[in-house]
Amino acid sequence: MSLNDILGTATSGLAAAQAGLRAVSNNIANVGVAGYARERVSLTTGVSGGQVSGVVVGEPTRIADRFLESTVYRRAGDYGRADVTSSYLDRLQALLGAPGSSSGLPARLDAISASAVAMTGSQSSAQTVAVFTANVQDAISSMQQITKDVDGLRGDVESEVGYSVDKINSLLKRINDLNSTVSQATVLGQSAGGAADERMSAIEELSGLMSVNVRDQPDGRVTIETATGAMLLDRRVRQLSYPTSSGAGASQAIYPTIELRFTNPDAATGETIDSAAVGGKLGGLLDLRDRALPAFNEQMGVLFSGLSEALNSVSNAGTTVPAPASLNGRQSGLAGTDRLGFTGKASFAVTGADGTLIAKADIDFDALGPTATVDDMVAAINTGLGGAGTASFVNGKLSIQANGAGNGVVVAQDPASPSARAGVGVSQYFGLNDLVVSDTNTLVPPGFNASDPHGFAAGETSQIVLRDATGRTLGSYTLTPAAGGTFGDLLTQLNGSPLGSFGNFSLDDRGRMRFEPNASISGAVLSIPSDSTNRLGTGASFSSLMGLSGLSSGLNSGRVRPDIAATPTKLPLAGLQANAAVGEKALGAGDMRGATAFVDSLDRPIDMGKDGTSTLEGFSSLLMGHTGLEASQAKDALNDATARKDDAVNRRDSFAGVNIDEELSLMVVLQNSYSAAARVLTTASDMYDTLINMVR
């Protein structure tokens, strides 16, 4: 080896040691910096003419494991979803009050039962009756306030969806820019460590907002897809398009989907994000907005339906003393020509101010026959009362008026064979003496069968949306009833619609419409975000009549009947003496049978439709318990996700991060290498001097 070769090798050794020391110094300067991956200088053997000629110093390279980084991305997505879910479910649980709290909904329902028990021994105490009606109103108001608060939570979730979309878009743009920087440096053989570190941190933040799949490309770029396979970034960046201004952070019946669009030129990709399957914080928000929170309000509506049915079944079986001069029913959704559909017997009576029976019409609905109409019943009542009272049915509402000053009207069930349509008595079905009323629901099952005319006019529509257990929209269908059709025709139309491929629509034994999802989508639920139908001009809509969703229960306008709320003594607690003859005493001032009936009804299992049969206490306890369990499980899931993410970050950083002891020991090695190269250089220089002196 010539002296020139020796000098060249020593010089390259000095350069290699210097480059290594610069990399070590940079690593030490960035110790503890989150997302920084240590660098190492690439050294290769220099070969010239088949002879080794020192060291070739390359650009510093980033020491990182893409598999460990991918694990961090996955764990960040799990953490993002668990964090937002736990936060909002904690807030939901807080709305319900602490377990055992006197202000909680279970306690308010218990107060209704307790005050009903107090009435049984009160001997017509106006005070205990007032406490009972106040407790009923208090419970209903509590349900309404909870649903409003949950709607407020849903509005907060919607706002966060908008913020998350904006943040995702800015991160995608940033990653795309860093992609270009890393790719350019890679092609030119330059160090891309700094840009790659920033890109990794941006991807980690993005993966916390939505689950992503990241793939490295040969030119140094990365491509990013959603967990469901929709491309977000390759050579072109996509942006999430979401009209946040339409919601403005408010709870809505239905929300627009999130579209993926190219940025230049602006064009839709045809792909959308519409379910929690997207993962990350955004997935958790969509699940809360579209599934968890609406499901809670839906169950609250079912609870209200059960409470109103239990209370109204008793109030409609009783009367006040003296009886009211008239009974005016609520909207039934029926027309006078509709099939009556009642079985059993009921008595329609007129009594005097002192409770004396003046007239009574005992109606045997079975004897009227299966083709009897509502108008037939009205005619039978008027015939039986013989002018002492007058029944009328106008615009879906039944009214009975006593004729004669001081006289009142009473409707009573036959003790042996009570009247029933869809499991409720005639007075309750028409709402003649309801305790709980609502302006937006009939509060009773409709009792329709497939051959009954649906009564909806041409052009009226009802939008039905089906979502799976994750909140993803499986299908949407706008029901457009054909004029003159039947409820059976509606079933045929729905089962033949796109929704029919996911399950089966049918009428249950109480005339309510039910949807049974296929086993593959167990947990799927229906909602009706918009409904313009109006049965026979009565104002009763498809959604309010058919009970497909508890969100249409009428809770929003539910209340204790205003005259009872103002004067609690108007609560019907007495009963008509079944064996009393005309001219005999049929009502007694001390009759408190209704109080006992309220106690029994509140403890009796109630048909909750698709939610089965349960007592009010059992259903409310299950609802509150399930909410608490979900909140607890969400907190446990957050703890687990936090631990897994921290572990993944620690593993990544232990491999790629800076270890100060390792760097200092490497610095010593590099310093020794520098010294050795310097000694070789000095020795070669001395040899040159010696040779020159020999020549002289």
PDB file of N, CA, C and O in Angstrom, residues 650-685:
ATOM      1  N   ASN A 650     -43.453   2.561  24.791  1.00  0.00           N
ATOM      2  CA  ASN A 650     -42.201   2.239  25.482  1.00  0.00           C
ATOM      3  C   ASN A 650     -41.345   1.281  24.661  1.00  0.00           C
ATOM      4  O   ASN A 650     -40.113   1.427  24.593  1.00  0.00           O
ATOM      5  N   ARG A 651     -41.997   0.287  24.048  1.00  0.00           N
ATOM      6  CA  ARG A 651     -41.248  -0.658  23.217  1.00  0.00           C
ATOM      7  C   ARG A 651     -40.645   0.038  21.998  1.00  0.00           C
ATOM      8  O   ARG A 651     -39.500  -0.221  21.618  1.00  0.00           O
ATOM      9  N   ARG A 652     -41.439   0.917  21.383  1.00  0.00           N
ATOM     10  CA  ARG A 652     -40.915   1.650  20.224  1.00  0.00           C
ATOM     11  C   ARG A 652     -39.751   2.540  20.625  1.00  0.00           C
ATOM     12  O   ARG A 652     -38.697   2.554  19.962  1.00  0.00           O
ATOM     13  N   ASP A 653     -39.939   3.267  21.732  1.00  0.00           N
ATOM     14  CA  ASP A 653     -38.908   4.218  22.149  1.00  0.00           C
ATOM     15  C   ASP A 653     -37.668   3.525  22.694  1.00  0.00           C
ATOM     16  O   ASP A 653     -36.554   4.051  22.580  1.00  0.00           O
ATOM     17  N   SER A 654     -37.843   2.344  23.299  1.00  0.00           N
ATOM     18  CA  SER A 654     -36.671   1.629  23.807  1.00  0.00           C
ATOM     19  C   SER A 654     -35.796   1.138  22.657  1.00  0.00           C
ATOM     20  O   SER A 654     -34.581   0.981  22.807  1.00  0.00           O
ATOM     21  N   PHE A 655     -36.444   0.903  21.492  1.00  0.00           N
ATOM     22  CA  PHE A 655     -35.667   0.487  20.320  1.00  0.00           C
ATOM     23  C   PHE A 655     -35.123   1.694  19.569  1.00  0.00           C
ATOM     24  O   PHE A 655     -33.949   1.721  19.168  1.00  0.00           O
ATOM     25  N   ALA A 656     -35.982   2.695  19.366  1.00  0.00           N
ATOM     26  CA  ALA A 656     -35.595   3.819  18.514  1.00  0.00           C
ATOM     27  C   ALA A 656     -35.110   5.032  19.295  1.00  0.00           C
ATOM     28  O   ALA A 656     -34.435   5.890  18.724  1.00  0.00           O
ATOM     29  N   GLY A 657     -35.454   5.101  20.569  1.00  0.00           N
ATOM     30  CA  GLY A 657     -35.109   6.287  21.334  1.00  0.00           C
ATOM     31  C   GLY A 657     -33.644   6.334  21.722  1.00  0.00           C
ATOM     32  O   GLY A 657     -32.861   5.402  21.498  1.00  0.00           O
ATOM     33  N   VAL A 658     -33.237   7.447  22.308  1.00  0.00           N
ATOM     34  CA  VAL A 658     -31.845   7.689  22.674  1.00  0.00           C
ATOM     35  C   VAL A 658     -31.579   7.168  24.079  1.00  0.00           C
ATOM     36  O   VAL A 658     -32.287   7.525  25.028  1.00  0.00           O
ATOM     37  N   ASN A 659     -30.546   6.312  24.196  1.00  0.00           N
ATOM     38  CA  ASN A 659     -30.065   5.857  25.499  1.00  0.00           C
ATOM     39  C   ASN A 659     -28.768   6.603  25.777  1.00  0.00           C
ATOM     40  O   ASN A 659     -27.760   6.407  25.082  1.00  0.00           O
ATOM     41  N   ILE A 660     -28.784   7.458  26.769  1.00  0.00           N
ATOM     42  CA  ILE A 660     -27.638   8.338  27.005  1.00  0.00           C
ATOM     43  C   ILE A 660     -26.365   7.557  27.303  1.00  0.00           C
ATOM     44  O   ILE A 660     -25.266   7.920  26.847  1.00  0.00           O
ATOM     45  N   ASP A 661     -26.467   6.450  28.037  1.00  0.00           N
ATOM     46  CA  ASP A 661     -25.278   5.645  28.347  1.00  0.00           C
ATOM     47  C   ASP A 661     -24.702   5.025  27.082  1.00  0.00           C
ATOM     48  O   ASP A 661     -23.472   4.994  26.883  1.00  0.00           O
ATOM     49  N   GLU A 662     -25.609   4.530  26.222  1.00  0.00           N
ATOM     50  CA  GLU A 662     -25.153   3.929  24.967  1.00  0.00           C
ATOM     51  C   GLU A 662     -24.477   4.964  24.085  1.00  0.00           C
ATOM     52  O   GLU A 662     -23.433   4.687  23.459  1.00  0.00           O
ATOM     53  N   GLU A 663     -25.061   6.170  24.039  1.00  0.00           N
ATOM     54  CA  GLU A 663     -24.475   7.219  23.207  1.00  0.00           C
ATOM     55  C   GLU A 663     -23.110   7.666  23.740  1.00  0.00           C
ATOM     56  O   GLU A 663     -22.179   7.921  22.967  1.00  0.00           O
ATOM     57  N   LEU A 664     -22.971   7.751  25.062  1.00  0.00           N
ATOM     58  CA  LEU A 664     -21.684   8.169  25.642  1.00  0.00           C
ATOM     59  C   LEU A 664     -20.609   7.117  25.404  1.00  0.00           C
ATOM     60  O   LEU A 664     -19.449   7.453  25.114  1.00  0.00           O
ATOM     61  N   SER A 665     -20.991   5.848  25.532  1.00  0.00           N
ATOM     62  CA  SER A 665     -20.006   4.799  25.274  1.00  0.00           C
ATOM     63  C   SER A 665     -19.605   4.791  23.808  1.00  0.00           C
ATOM     64  O   SER A 665     -18.431   4.580  23.467  1.00  0.00           O
ATOM     65  N   LEU A 666     -20.586   5.038  22.900  1.00  0.00           N
ATOM     66  CA  LEU A 666     -20.272   5.106  21.473  1.00  0.00           C
ATOM     67  C   LEU A 666     -19.389   6.310  21.176  1.00  0.00           C
ATOM     68  O   LEU A 666     -18.499   6.249  20.314  1.00  0.00           O
ATOM     69  N   MET A 667     -19.614   7.393  21.930  1.00  0.00           N
ATOM     70  CA  MET A 667     -18.779   8.576  21.740  1.00  0.00           C
ATOM     71  C   MET A 667     -17.319   8.266  22.076  1.00  0.00           C
ATOM     72  O   MET A 667     -16.391   8.710  21.369  1.00  0.00           O
ATOM     73  N   VAL A 668     -17.113   7.482  23.141  1.00  0.00           N
ATOM     74  CA  VAL A 668     -15.742   7.097  23.510  1.00  0.00           C
ATOM     75  C   VAL A 668     -15.111   6.282  22.391  1.00  0.00           C
ATOM     76  O   VAL A 668     -13.941   6.486  22.016  1.00  0.00           O
ATOM     77  N   VAL A 669     -15.893   5.336  21.843  1.00  0.00           N
ATOM     78  CA  VAL A 669     -15.384   4.513  20.751  1.00  0.00           C
ATOM     79  C   VAL A 669     -15.014   5.382  19.550  1.00  0.00           C
ATOM     80  O   VAL A 669     -13.953   5.218  18.924  1.00  0.00           O
ATOM     81  N   LEU A 670     -15.896   6.329  19.214  1.00  0.00           N
ATOM     82  CA  LEU A 670     -15.642   7.195  18.070  1.00  0.00           C
ATOM     83  C   LEU A 670     -14.444   8.105  18.319  1.00  0.00           C
ATOM     84  O   LEU A 670     -13.661   8.398  17.393  1.00  0.00           O
ATOM     85  N   GLN A 671     -14.312   8.565  19.563  1.00  0.00           N
ATOM     86  CA  GLN A 671     -13.146   9.386  19.889  1.00  0.00           C
ATOM     87  C   GLN A 671     -11.858   8.576  19.737  1.00  0.00           C
ATOM     88  O   GLN A 671     -10.849   9.074  19.222  1.00  0.00           O
ATOM     89  N   ASN A 672     -11.903   7.332  20.187  1.00  0.00           N
ATOM     90  CA  ASN A 672     -10.727   6.468  20.027  1.00  0.00           C
ATOM     91  C   ASN A 672     -10.450   6.205  18.555  1.00  0.00           C
ATOM     92  O   ASN A 672      -9.280   6.163  18.127  1.00  0.00           O
ATOM     93  N   SER A 673     -11.536   6.022  17.761  1.00  0.00           N
ATOM     94  CA  SER A 673     -11.351   5.815  16.325  1.00  0.00           C
ATOM     95  C   SER A 673     -10.725   7.044  15.687  1.00  0.00           C
ATOM     96  O   SER A 673      -9.857   6.947  14.805  1.00  0.00           O
ATOM     97  N   TYR A 674     -11.193   8.208  16.131  1.00  0.00           N
ATOM     98  CA  TYR A 674     -10.637   9.452  15.606  1.00  0.00           C
ATOM     99  C   TYR A 674      -9.146   9.555  15.954  1.00  0.00           C
ATOM    100  O   TYR A 674      -8.314   9.928  15.115  1.00  0.00           O
ATOM    101  N   SER A 675      -8.829   9.198  17.218  1.00  0.00           N
ATOM    102  CA  SER A 675      -7.423   9.262  17.647  1.00  0.00           C
ATOM    103  C   SER A 675      -6.563   8.285  16.853  1.00  0.00           C
ATOM    104  O   SER A 675      -5.427   8.611  16.445  1.00  0.00           O
ATOM    105  N   ALA A 676      -7.096   7.088  16.611  1.00  0.00           N
ATOM    106  CA  ALA A 676      -6.332   6.092  15.863  1.00  0.00           C
ATOM    107  C   ALA A 676      -6.094   6.555  14.437  1.00  0.00           C
ATOM    108  O   ALA A 676      -4.972   6.428  13.895  1.00  0.00           O
ATOM    109  N   ALA A 677      -7.153   7.111  13.802  1.00  0.00           N
ATOM    110  CA  ALA A 677      -6.980   7.606  12.440  1.00  0.00           C
ATOM    111  C   ALA A 677      -5.994   8.762  12.412  1.00  0.00           C
ATOM    112  O   ALA A 677      -5.189   8.899  11.471  1.00  0.00           O
ATOM    113  N   ALA A 678      -6.073   9.584  13.465  1.00  0.00           N
ATOM    114  CA  ALA A 678      -5.136  10.709  13.533  1.00  0.00           C
ATOM    115  C   ALA A 678      -3.698  10.215  13.686  1.00  0.00           C
ATOM    116  O   ALA A 678      -2.761  10.776  13.080  1.00  0.00           O
ATOM    117  N   ARG A 679      -3.462   9.141  14.479  1.00  0.00           N
ATOM    118  CA  ARG A 679      -2.121   8.603  14.649  1.00  0.00           C
ATOM    119  C   ARG A 679      -1.595   8.021  13.329  1.00  0.00           C
ATOM    120  O   ARG A 679      -0.421   8.180  12.980  1.00  0.00           O
ATOM    121  N   VAL A 680      -2.501   7.343  12.610  1.00  0.00           N
ATOM    122  CA  VAL A 680      -2.085   6.807  11.307  1.00  0.00           C
ATOM    123  C   VAL A 680      -1.691   7.952  10.378  1.00  0.00           C
ATOM    124  O   VAL A 680      -0.681   7.889   9.649  1.00  0.00           O
ATOM    125  N   LEU A 681      -2.513   9.015  10.418  1.00  0.00           N
ATOM    126  CA  LEU A 681      -2.217  10.167   9.572  1.00  0.00           C
ATOM    127  C   LEU A 681      -0.888  10.788   9.970  1.00  0.00           C
ATOM    128  O   LEU A 681      -0.065  11.168   9.111  1.00  0.00           O
ATOM    129  N   THR A 682      -0.614  10.890  11.259  1.00  0.00           N
ATOM    130  CA  THR A 682       0.643  11.461  11.745  1.00  0.00           C
ATOM    131  C   THR A 682       1.820  10.590  11.335  1.00  0.00           C
ATOM    132  O   THR A 682       2.877  11.073  10.898  1.00  0.00           O
ATOM    133  N   THR A 683       1.649   9.265  11.487  1.00  0.00           N
ATOM    134  CA  THR A 683       2.725   8.332  11.120  1.00  0.00           C
ATOM    135  C   THR A 683       3.035   8.416   9.636  1.00  0.00           C
ATOM    136  O   THR A 683       4.207   8.444   9.219  1.00  0.00           O
ATOM    137  N   ALA A 684       1.949   8.458   8.824  1.00  0.00           N
ATOM    138  CA  ALA A 684       2.169   8.558   7.374  1.00  0.00           C
ATOM    139  C   ALA A 684       2.866   9.868   7.033  1.00  0.00           C
ATOM    140  O   ALA A 684       3.739   9.932   6.139  1.00  0.00           O
ATOM    141  N   SER A 685       2.510  10.948   7.727  1.00  0.00           N
ATOM    142  CA  SER A 685       3.154  12.242   7.485  1.00  0.00           C
ATOM    143  C   SER A 685       4.643  12.172   7.850  1.00  0.00           C
ATOM    144  O   SER A 685       5.505  12.706   7.131  1.00  0.00           O
TER     145      SER A 685
END
